[in-house]
GROMACS .gro file of C-alpha atoms in nm:
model
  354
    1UNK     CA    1  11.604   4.134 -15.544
    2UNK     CA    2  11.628   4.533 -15.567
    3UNK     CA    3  11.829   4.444 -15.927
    4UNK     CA    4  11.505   4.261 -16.034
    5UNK     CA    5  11.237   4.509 -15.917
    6UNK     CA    6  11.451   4.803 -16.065
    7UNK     CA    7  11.433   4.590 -16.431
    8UNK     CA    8  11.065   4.459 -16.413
    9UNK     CA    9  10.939   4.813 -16.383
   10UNK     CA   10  11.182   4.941 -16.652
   11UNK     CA   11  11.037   4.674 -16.893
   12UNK     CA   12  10.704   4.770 -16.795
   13UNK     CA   13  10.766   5.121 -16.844
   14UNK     CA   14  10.910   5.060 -17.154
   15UNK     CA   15  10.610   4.836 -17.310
   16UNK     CA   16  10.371   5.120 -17.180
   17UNK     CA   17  10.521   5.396 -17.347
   18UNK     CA   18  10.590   5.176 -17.704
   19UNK     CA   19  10.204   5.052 -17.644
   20UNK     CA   20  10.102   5.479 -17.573
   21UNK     CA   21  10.263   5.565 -17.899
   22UNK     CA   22  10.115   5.279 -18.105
   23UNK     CA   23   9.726   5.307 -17.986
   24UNK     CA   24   9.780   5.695 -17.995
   25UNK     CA   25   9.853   5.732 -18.309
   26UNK     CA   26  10.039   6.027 -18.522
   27UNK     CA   27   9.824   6.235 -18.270
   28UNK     CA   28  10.072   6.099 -17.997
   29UNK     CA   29  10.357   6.165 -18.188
   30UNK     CA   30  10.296   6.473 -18.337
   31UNK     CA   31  10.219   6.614 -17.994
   32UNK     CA   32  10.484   6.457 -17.818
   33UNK     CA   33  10.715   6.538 -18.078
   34UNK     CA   34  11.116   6.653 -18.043
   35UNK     CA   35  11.136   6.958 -18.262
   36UNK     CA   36  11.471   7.073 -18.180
   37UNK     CA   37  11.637   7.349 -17.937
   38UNK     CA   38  11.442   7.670 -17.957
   39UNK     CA   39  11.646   7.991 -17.845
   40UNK     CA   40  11.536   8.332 -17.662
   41UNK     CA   41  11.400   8.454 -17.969
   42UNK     CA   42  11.186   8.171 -18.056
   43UNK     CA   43  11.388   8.090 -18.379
   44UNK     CA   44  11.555   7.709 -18.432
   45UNK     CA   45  11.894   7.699 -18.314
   46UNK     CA   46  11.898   7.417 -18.580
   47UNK     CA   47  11.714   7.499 -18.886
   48UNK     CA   48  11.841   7.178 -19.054
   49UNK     CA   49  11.611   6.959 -18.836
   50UNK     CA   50  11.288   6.934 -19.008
   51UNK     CA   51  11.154   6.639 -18.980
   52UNK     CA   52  11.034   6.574 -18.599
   53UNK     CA   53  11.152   6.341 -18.329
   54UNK     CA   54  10.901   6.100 -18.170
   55UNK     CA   55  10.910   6.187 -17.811
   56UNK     CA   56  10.888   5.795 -17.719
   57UNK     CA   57  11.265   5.829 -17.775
   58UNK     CA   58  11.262   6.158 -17.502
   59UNK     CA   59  11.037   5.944 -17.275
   60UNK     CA   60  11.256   5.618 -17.258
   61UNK     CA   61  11.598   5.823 -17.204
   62UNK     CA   62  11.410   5.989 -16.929
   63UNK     CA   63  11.286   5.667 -16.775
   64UNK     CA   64  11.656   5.537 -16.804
   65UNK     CA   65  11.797   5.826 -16.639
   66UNK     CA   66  11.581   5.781 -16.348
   67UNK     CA   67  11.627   5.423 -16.342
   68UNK     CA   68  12.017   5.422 -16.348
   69UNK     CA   69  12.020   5.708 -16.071
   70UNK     CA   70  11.770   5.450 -15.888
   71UNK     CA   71  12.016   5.186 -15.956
   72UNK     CA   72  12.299   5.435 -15.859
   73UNK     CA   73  12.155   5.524 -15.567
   74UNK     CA   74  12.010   5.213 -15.408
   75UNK     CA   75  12.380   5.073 -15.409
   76UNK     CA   76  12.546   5.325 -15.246
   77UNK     CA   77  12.246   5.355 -14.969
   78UNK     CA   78  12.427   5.042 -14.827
   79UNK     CA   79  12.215   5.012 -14.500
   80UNK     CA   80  11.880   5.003 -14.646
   81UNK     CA   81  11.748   4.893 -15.001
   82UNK     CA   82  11.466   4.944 -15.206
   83UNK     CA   83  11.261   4.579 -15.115
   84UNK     CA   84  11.398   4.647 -14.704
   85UNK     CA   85  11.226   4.991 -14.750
   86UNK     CA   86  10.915   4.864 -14.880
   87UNK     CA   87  10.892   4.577 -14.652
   88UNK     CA   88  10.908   4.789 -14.358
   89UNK     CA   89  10.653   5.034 -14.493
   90UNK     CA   90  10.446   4.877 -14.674
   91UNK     CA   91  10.126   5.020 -14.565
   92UNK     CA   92  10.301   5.383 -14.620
   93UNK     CA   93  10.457   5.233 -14.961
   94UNK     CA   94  10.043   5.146 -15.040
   95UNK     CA   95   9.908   5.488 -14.948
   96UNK     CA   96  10.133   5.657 -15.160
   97UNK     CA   97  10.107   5.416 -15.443
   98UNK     CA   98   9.724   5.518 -15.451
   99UNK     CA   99   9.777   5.833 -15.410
  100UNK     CA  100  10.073   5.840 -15.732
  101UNK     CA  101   9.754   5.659 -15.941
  102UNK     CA  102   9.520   5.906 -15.854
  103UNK     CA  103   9.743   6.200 -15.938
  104UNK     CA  104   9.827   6.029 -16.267
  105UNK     CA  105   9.454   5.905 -16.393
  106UNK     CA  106   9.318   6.279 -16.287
  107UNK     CA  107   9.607   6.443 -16.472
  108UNK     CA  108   9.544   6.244 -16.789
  109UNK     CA  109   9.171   6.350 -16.718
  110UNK     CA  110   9.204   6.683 -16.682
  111UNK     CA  111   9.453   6.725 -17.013
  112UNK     CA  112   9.203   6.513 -17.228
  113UNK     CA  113   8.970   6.783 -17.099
  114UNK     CA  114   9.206   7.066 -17.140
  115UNK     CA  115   9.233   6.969 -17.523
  116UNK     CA  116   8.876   6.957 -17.587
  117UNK     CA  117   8.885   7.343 -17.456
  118UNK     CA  118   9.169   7.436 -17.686
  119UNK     CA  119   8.938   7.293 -17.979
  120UNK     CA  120   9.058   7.023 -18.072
  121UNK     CA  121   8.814   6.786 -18.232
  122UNK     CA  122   8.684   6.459 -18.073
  123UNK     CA  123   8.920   6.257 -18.289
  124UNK     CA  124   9.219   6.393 -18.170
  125UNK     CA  125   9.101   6.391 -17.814
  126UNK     CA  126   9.001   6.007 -17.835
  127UNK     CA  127   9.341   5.900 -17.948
  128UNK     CA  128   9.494   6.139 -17.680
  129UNK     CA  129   9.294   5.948 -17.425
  130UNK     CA  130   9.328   5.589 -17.580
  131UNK     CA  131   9.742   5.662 -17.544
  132UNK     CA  132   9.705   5.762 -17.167
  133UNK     CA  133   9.538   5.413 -17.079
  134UNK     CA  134   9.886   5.231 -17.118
  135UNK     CA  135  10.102   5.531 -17.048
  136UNK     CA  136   9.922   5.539 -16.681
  137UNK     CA  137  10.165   5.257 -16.622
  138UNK     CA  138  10.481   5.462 -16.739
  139UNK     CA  139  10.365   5.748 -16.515
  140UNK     CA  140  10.347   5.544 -16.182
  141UNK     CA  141  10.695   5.345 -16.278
  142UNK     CA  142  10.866   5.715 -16.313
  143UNK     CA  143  10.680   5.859 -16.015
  144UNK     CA  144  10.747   5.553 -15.752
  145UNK     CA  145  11.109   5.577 -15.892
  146UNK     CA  146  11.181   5.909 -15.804
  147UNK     CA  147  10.982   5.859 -15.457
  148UNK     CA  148  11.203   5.567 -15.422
  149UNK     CA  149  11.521   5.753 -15.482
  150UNK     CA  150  11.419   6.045 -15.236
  151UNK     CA  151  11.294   5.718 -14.979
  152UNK     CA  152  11.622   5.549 -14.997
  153UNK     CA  153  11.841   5.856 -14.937
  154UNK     CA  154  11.630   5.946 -14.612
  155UNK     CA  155  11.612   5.599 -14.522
  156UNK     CA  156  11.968   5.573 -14.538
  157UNK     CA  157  11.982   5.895 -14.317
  158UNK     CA  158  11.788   5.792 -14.084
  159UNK     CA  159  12.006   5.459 -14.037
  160UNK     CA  160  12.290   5.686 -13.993
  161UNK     CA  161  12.113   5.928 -13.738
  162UNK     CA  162  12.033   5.641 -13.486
  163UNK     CA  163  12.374   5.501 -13.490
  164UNK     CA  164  12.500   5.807 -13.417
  165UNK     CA  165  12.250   5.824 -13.086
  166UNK     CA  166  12.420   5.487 -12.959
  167UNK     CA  167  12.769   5.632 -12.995
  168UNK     CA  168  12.632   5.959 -12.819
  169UNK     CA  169  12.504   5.766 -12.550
  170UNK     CA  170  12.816   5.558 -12.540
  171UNK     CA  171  13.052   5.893 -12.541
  172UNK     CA  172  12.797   6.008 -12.232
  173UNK     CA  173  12.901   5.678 -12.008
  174UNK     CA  174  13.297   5.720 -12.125
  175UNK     CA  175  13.263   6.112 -12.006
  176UNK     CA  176  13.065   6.009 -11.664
  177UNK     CA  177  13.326   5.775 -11.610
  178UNK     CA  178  13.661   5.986 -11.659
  179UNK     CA  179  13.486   6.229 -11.409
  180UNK     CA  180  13.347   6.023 -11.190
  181UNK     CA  181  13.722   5.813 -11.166
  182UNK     CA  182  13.993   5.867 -10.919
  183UNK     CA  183  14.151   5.611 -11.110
  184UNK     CA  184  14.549   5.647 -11.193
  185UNK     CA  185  14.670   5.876 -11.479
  186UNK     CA  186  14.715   5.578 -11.736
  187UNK     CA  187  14.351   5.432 -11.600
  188UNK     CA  188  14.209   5.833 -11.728
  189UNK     CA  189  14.448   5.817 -12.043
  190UNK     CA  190  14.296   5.515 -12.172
  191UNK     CA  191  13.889   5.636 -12.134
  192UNK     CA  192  14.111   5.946 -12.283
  193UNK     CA  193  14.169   5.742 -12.579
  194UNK     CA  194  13.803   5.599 -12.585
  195UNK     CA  195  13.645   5.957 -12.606
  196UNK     CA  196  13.848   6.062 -12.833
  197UNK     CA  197  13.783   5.730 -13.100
  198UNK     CA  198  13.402   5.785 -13.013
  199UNK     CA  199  13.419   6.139 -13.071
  200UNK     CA  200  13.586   6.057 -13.397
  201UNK     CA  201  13.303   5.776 -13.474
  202UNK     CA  202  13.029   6.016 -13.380
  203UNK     CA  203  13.160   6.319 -13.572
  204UNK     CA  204  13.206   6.093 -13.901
  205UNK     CA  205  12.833   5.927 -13.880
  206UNK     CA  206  12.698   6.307 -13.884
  207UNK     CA  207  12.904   6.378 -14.201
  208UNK     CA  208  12.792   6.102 -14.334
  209UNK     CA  209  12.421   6.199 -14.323
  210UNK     CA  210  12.473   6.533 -14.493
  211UNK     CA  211  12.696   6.330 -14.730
  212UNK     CA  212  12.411   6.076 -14.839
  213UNK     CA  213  12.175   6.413 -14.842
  214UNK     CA  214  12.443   6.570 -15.058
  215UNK     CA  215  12.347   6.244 -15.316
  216UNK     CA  216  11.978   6.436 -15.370
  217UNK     CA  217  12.155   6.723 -15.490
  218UNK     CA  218  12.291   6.546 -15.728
  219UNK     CA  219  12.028   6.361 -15.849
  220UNK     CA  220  11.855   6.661 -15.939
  221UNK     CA  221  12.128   6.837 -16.099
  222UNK     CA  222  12.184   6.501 -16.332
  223UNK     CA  223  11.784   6.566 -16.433
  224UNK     CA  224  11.772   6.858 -16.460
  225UNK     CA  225  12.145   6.889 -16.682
  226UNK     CA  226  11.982   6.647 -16.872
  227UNK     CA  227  11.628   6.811 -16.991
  228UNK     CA  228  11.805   7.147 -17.023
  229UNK     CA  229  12.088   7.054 -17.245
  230UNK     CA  230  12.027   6.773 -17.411
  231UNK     CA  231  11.699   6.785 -17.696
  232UNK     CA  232  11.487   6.606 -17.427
  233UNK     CA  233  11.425   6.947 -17.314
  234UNK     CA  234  11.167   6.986 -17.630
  235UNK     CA  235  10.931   6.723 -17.486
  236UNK     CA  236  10.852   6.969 -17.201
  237UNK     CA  237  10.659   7.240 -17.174
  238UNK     CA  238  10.841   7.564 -17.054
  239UNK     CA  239  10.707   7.546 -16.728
  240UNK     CA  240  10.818   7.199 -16.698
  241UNK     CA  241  11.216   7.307 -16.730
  242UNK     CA  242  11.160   7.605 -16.467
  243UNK     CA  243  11.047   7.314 -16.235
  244UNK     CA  244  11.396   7.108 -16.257
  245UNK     CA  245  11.564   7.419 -16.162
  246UNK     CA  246  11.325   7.504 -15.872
  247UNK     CA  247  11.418   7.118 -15.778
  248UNK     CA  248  11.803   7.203 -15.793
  249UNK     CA  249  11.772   7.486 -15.573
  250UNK     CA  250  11.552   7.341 -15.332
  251UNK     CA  251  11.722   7.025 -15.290
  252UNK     CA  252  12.044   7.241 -15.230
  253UNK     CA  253  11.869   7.482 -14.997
  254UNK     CA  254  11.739   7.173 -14.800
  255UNK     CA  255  12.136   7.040 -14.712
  256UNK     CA  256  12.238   7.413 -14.674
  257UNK     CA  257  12.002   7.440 -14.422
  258UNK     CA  258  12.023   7.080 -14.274
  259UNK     CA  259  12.395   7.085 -14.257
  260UNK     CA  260  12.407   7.437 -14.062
  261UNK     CA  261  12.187   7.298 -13.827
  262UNK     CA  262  12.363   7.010 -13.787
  263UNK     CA  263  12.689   7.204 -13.689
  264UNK     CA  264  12.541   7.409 -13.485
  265UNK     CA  265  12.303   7.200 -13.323
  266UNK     CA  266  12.443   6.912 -13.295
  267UNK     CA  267  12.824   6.916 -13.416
  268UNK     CA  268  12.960   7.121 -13.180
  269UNK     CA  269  12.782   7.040 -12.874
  270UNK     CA  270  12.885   6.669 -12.926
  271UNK     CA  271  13.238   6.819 -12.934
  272UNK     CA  272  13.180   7.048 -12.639
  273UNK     CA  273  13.027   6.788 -12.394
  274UNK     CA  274  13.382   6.561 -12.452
  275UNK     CA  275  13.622   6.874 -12.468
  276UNK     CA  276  13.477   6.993 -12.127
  277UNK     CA  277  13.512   6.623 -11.979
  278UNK     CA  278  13.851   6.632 -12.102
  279UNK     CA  279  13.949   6.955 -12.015
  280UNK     CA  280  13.865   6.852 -11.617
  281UNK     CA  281  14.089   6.617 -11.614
  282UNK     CA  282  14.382   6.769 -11.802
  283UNK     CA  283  14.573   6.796 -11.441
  284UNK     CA  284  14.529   6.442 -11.321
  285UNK     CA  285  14.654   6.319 -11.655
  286UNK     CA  286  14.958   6.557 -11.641
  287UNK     CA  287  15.070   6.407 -11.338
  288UNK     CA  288  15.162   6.081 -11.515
  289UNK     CA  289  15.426   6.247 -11.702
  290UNK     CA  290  15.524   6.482 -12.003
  291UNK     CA  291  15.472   6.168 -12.287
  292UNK     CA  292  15.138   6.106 -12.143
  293UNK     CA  293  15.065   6.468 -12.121
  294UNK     CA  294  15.224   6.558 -12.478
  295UNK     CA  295  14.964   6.248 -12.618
  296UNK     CA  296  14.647   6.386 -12.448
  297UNK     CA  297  14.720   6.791 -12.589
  298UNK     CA  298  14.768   6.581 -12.944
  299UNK     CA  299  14.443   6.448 -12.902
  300UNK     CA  300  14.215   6.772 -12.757
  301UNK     CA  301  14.401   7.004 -13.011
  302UNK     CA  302  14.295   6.723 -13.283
  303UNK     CA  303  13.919   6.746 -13.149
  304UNK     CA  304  13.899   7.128 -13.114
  305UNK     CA  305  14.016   7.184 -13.473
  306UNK     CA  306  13.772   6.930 -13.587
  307UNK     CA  307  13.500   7.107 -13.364
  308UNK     CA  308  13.518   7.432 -13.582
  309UNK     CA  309  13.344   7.524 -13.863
  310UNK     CA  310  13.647   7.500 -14.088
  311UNK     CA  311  13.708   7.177 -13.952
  312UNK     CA  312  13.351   7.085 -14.001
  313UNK     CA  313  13.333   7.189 -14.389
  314UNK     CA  314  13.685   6.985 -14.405
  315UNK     CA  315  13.496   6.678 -14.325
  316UNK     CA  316  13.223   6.757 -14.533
  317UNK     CA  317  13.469   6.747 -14.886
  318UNK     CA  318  13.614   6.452 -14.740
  319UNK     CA  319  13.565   6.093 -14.942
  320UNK     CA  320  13.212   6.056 -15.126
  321UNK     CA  321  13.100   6.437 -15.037
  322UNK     CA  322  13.410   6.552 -15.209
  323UNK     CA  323  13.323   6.396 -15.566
  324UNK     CA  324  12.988   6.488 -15.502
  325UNK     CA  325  13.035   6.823 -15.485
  326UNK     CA  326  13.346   6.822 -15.719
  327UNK     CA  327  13.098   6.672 -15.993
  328UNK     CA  328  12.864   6.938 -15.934
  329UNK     CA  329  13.122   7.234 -15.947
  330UNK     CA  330  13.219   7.068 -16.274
  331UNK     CA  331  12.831   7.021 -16.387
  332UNK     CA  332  12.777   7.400 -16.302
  333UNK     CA  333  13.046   7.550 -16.501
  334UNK     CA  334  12.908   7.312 -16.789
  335UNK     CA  335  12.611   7.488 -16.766
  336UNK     CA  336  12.746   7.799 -16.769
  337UNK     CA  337  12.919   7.685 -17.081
  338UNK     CA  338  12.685   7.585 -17.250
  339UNK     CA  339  12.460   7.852 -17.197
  340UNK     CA  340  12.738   8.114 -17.333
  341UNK     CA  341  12.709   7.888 -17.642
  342UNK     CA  342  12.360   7.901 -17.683
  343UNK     CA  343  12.400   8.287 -17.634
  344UNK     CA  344  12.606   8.313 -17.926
  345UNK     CA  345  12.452   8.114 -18.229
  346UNK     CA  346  12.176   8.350 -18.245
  347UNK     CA  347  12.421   8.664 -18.305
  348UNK     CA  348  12.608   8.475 -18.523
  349UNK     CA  349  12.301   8.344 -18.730
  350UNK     CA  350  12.179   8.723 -18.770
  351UNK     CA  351  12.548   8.857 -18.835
  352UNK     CA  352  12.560   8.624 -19.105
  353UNK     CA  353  12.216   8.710 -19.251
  354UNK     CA  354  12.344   9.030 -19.235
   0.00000   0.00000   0.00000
């Protein structure tokens, strides 16, 4: 069903933008046009390119990029789904879907307006509005996708947080009971055994929700690698391209900050509650021998390495938060890269007028 809704509004989005185009006119397309990479000095990187780029071409590769990171997303956010999350808040889902039509119809307003101001004459500004009408439907497909991508990573969070609350509460009755107990040595060894699997269990659930947190980051790194490198980036406007990096940072600023407080917060005291319970009853379980004893130190050294914050960052590069932030390392030194390059063509361009 998510499959479906995911290709219905890409078609629709599609026949919007190809409709935009068509009833706008050259106006559309020579304002919406794909010129070619400018550099710091204003000058062409490419002075080859003359002839201009409709940006319909720059519109639909940003629609798919959106929609495949939807698509991306919505099957790795195994616990919830894009018709779950919409069927559960539906009246939410409405609000905002108002609320994305208003932004886009007083937009489209407000720029028809803000051409008549520039001078433009009443031609051009008619077949700038007469494009908007279909392209309304283009703006609410991207804008619902990208709410739905930031919906389904939080939804999956939150699916994560509360089944880490039952194992908390479940680790709470195991630690009660191994204190409570003046049961034999093997009787403590087993609930032993329990805390430690539930620690375990609890520990990896809290990864996992800075892990499908971590998937935001790189979502905006994918858009905004994509506008900034790619000739996309001349169907924005310059302020447009500072706002995909102001995305990047705060997205990465938000798990920073989310998975500090995690650790501190929440991490270690989980650790702490079941270390102390285990701790108590170190003696009791050393009186049922040296195996028993040598398998219980295994297990609390185990847990207090885990508890620390180098433990805690180890679990964090683990499995899907490794690639993650392996693919990012890689997509920042790319950048880097790249921006070297772009760096250099103008020296070389004025050496060799020169």
């Amino acid at each position: 069903m998510d499959t479906v809704i995911i290709g219905v509004a890409f078609v629709i989005a599609v026949v919007s933008t190809l409709l935009a185009y068509n009833v706008g006119g050259r106006i559309w397309v020579t304002k919406f046009a794909i010129r070619g990479p400018i550099n710091s000095e204003g000058r062409r990187v490419r002075p080859l390119i003359r002839k201009p780029i409709s940006g319909l071409y720059g519109e639909i590769a940003a629609l798919s990029m959106v929609m495949v990171i939807l698509f991306m997303v919505n099957l790795v956010t195994e616990e919830t789904g894009i018709w779950q999350l919409l069927s559960q808040q539906r009246w939410f889902a409405l609000a905002l879907f108002v609320t994305v039509v208003l932004i886009v119809v007083c937009y489209e307003i407000y720029a028809c307006k803000q051409a008549k101001k520039q001078g433009k004459g009443q031609r051009f500004v008619r077949y700038l509005a007469r494009g908007y009408v279909p392209y309304t439907f283009y703006s609410i497909v991207n804008f619902a996708a990208v709410i739905l991508i930031v919906g389904l990573i939080v939804g999956q969070t939150f699916v994560q947080h509360q089944d880490y609350k039952i194992v908390e509460r479940q680790l709470e009755v195991l630690t009660e009971d191994i204190n409570a107990s003046e049961a034999p040595p093997a009787t403590k060894m087993v609930l032993t055994e329990q805390i430690y699997s539930k620690v375990r269990e609890g520990a990896s659930l809290m990864v996992d929700q800075i892990n499908t947190l971590v998937l935001l980051v790189f979502c905006s790194f994918g858009a905004q690698y994509l506008v900034k490198h790619t000739r996309i980036k001349d169907a924005f406007e310059a302020d447009a391209l500072v706002q995909f990096d102001v995305l990047l940072g705060l997205s990465i600023g938000i798990i920073v900050v989310y998975a500090w407080s995690v650790h501190f917060f929440i991490y270690d005291g989980f650790f702490g509650k079941a270390l102390d319970a285990l701790e108590n009853n170190r003696e009791y379980i050393a009186s049922g021998g040296w195996q028993m004893l040598q398998r219980f130190n295994d297990l609390f050294l185990d847990l207090t390495q885990r508890r620390g914050l180098t433990g805690f960052m180890i679990s964090l590069t683990n499995d899907r938060g490794g690639l993650l932030l392996a693919l990012g390392a890689a997509g920042w030194l790319i950048d880097r890269h790249k921006e070297r390059i772009s760096q250099q063509v103008p020296t070389q361009m004025s050496e060799q007028q020169n």
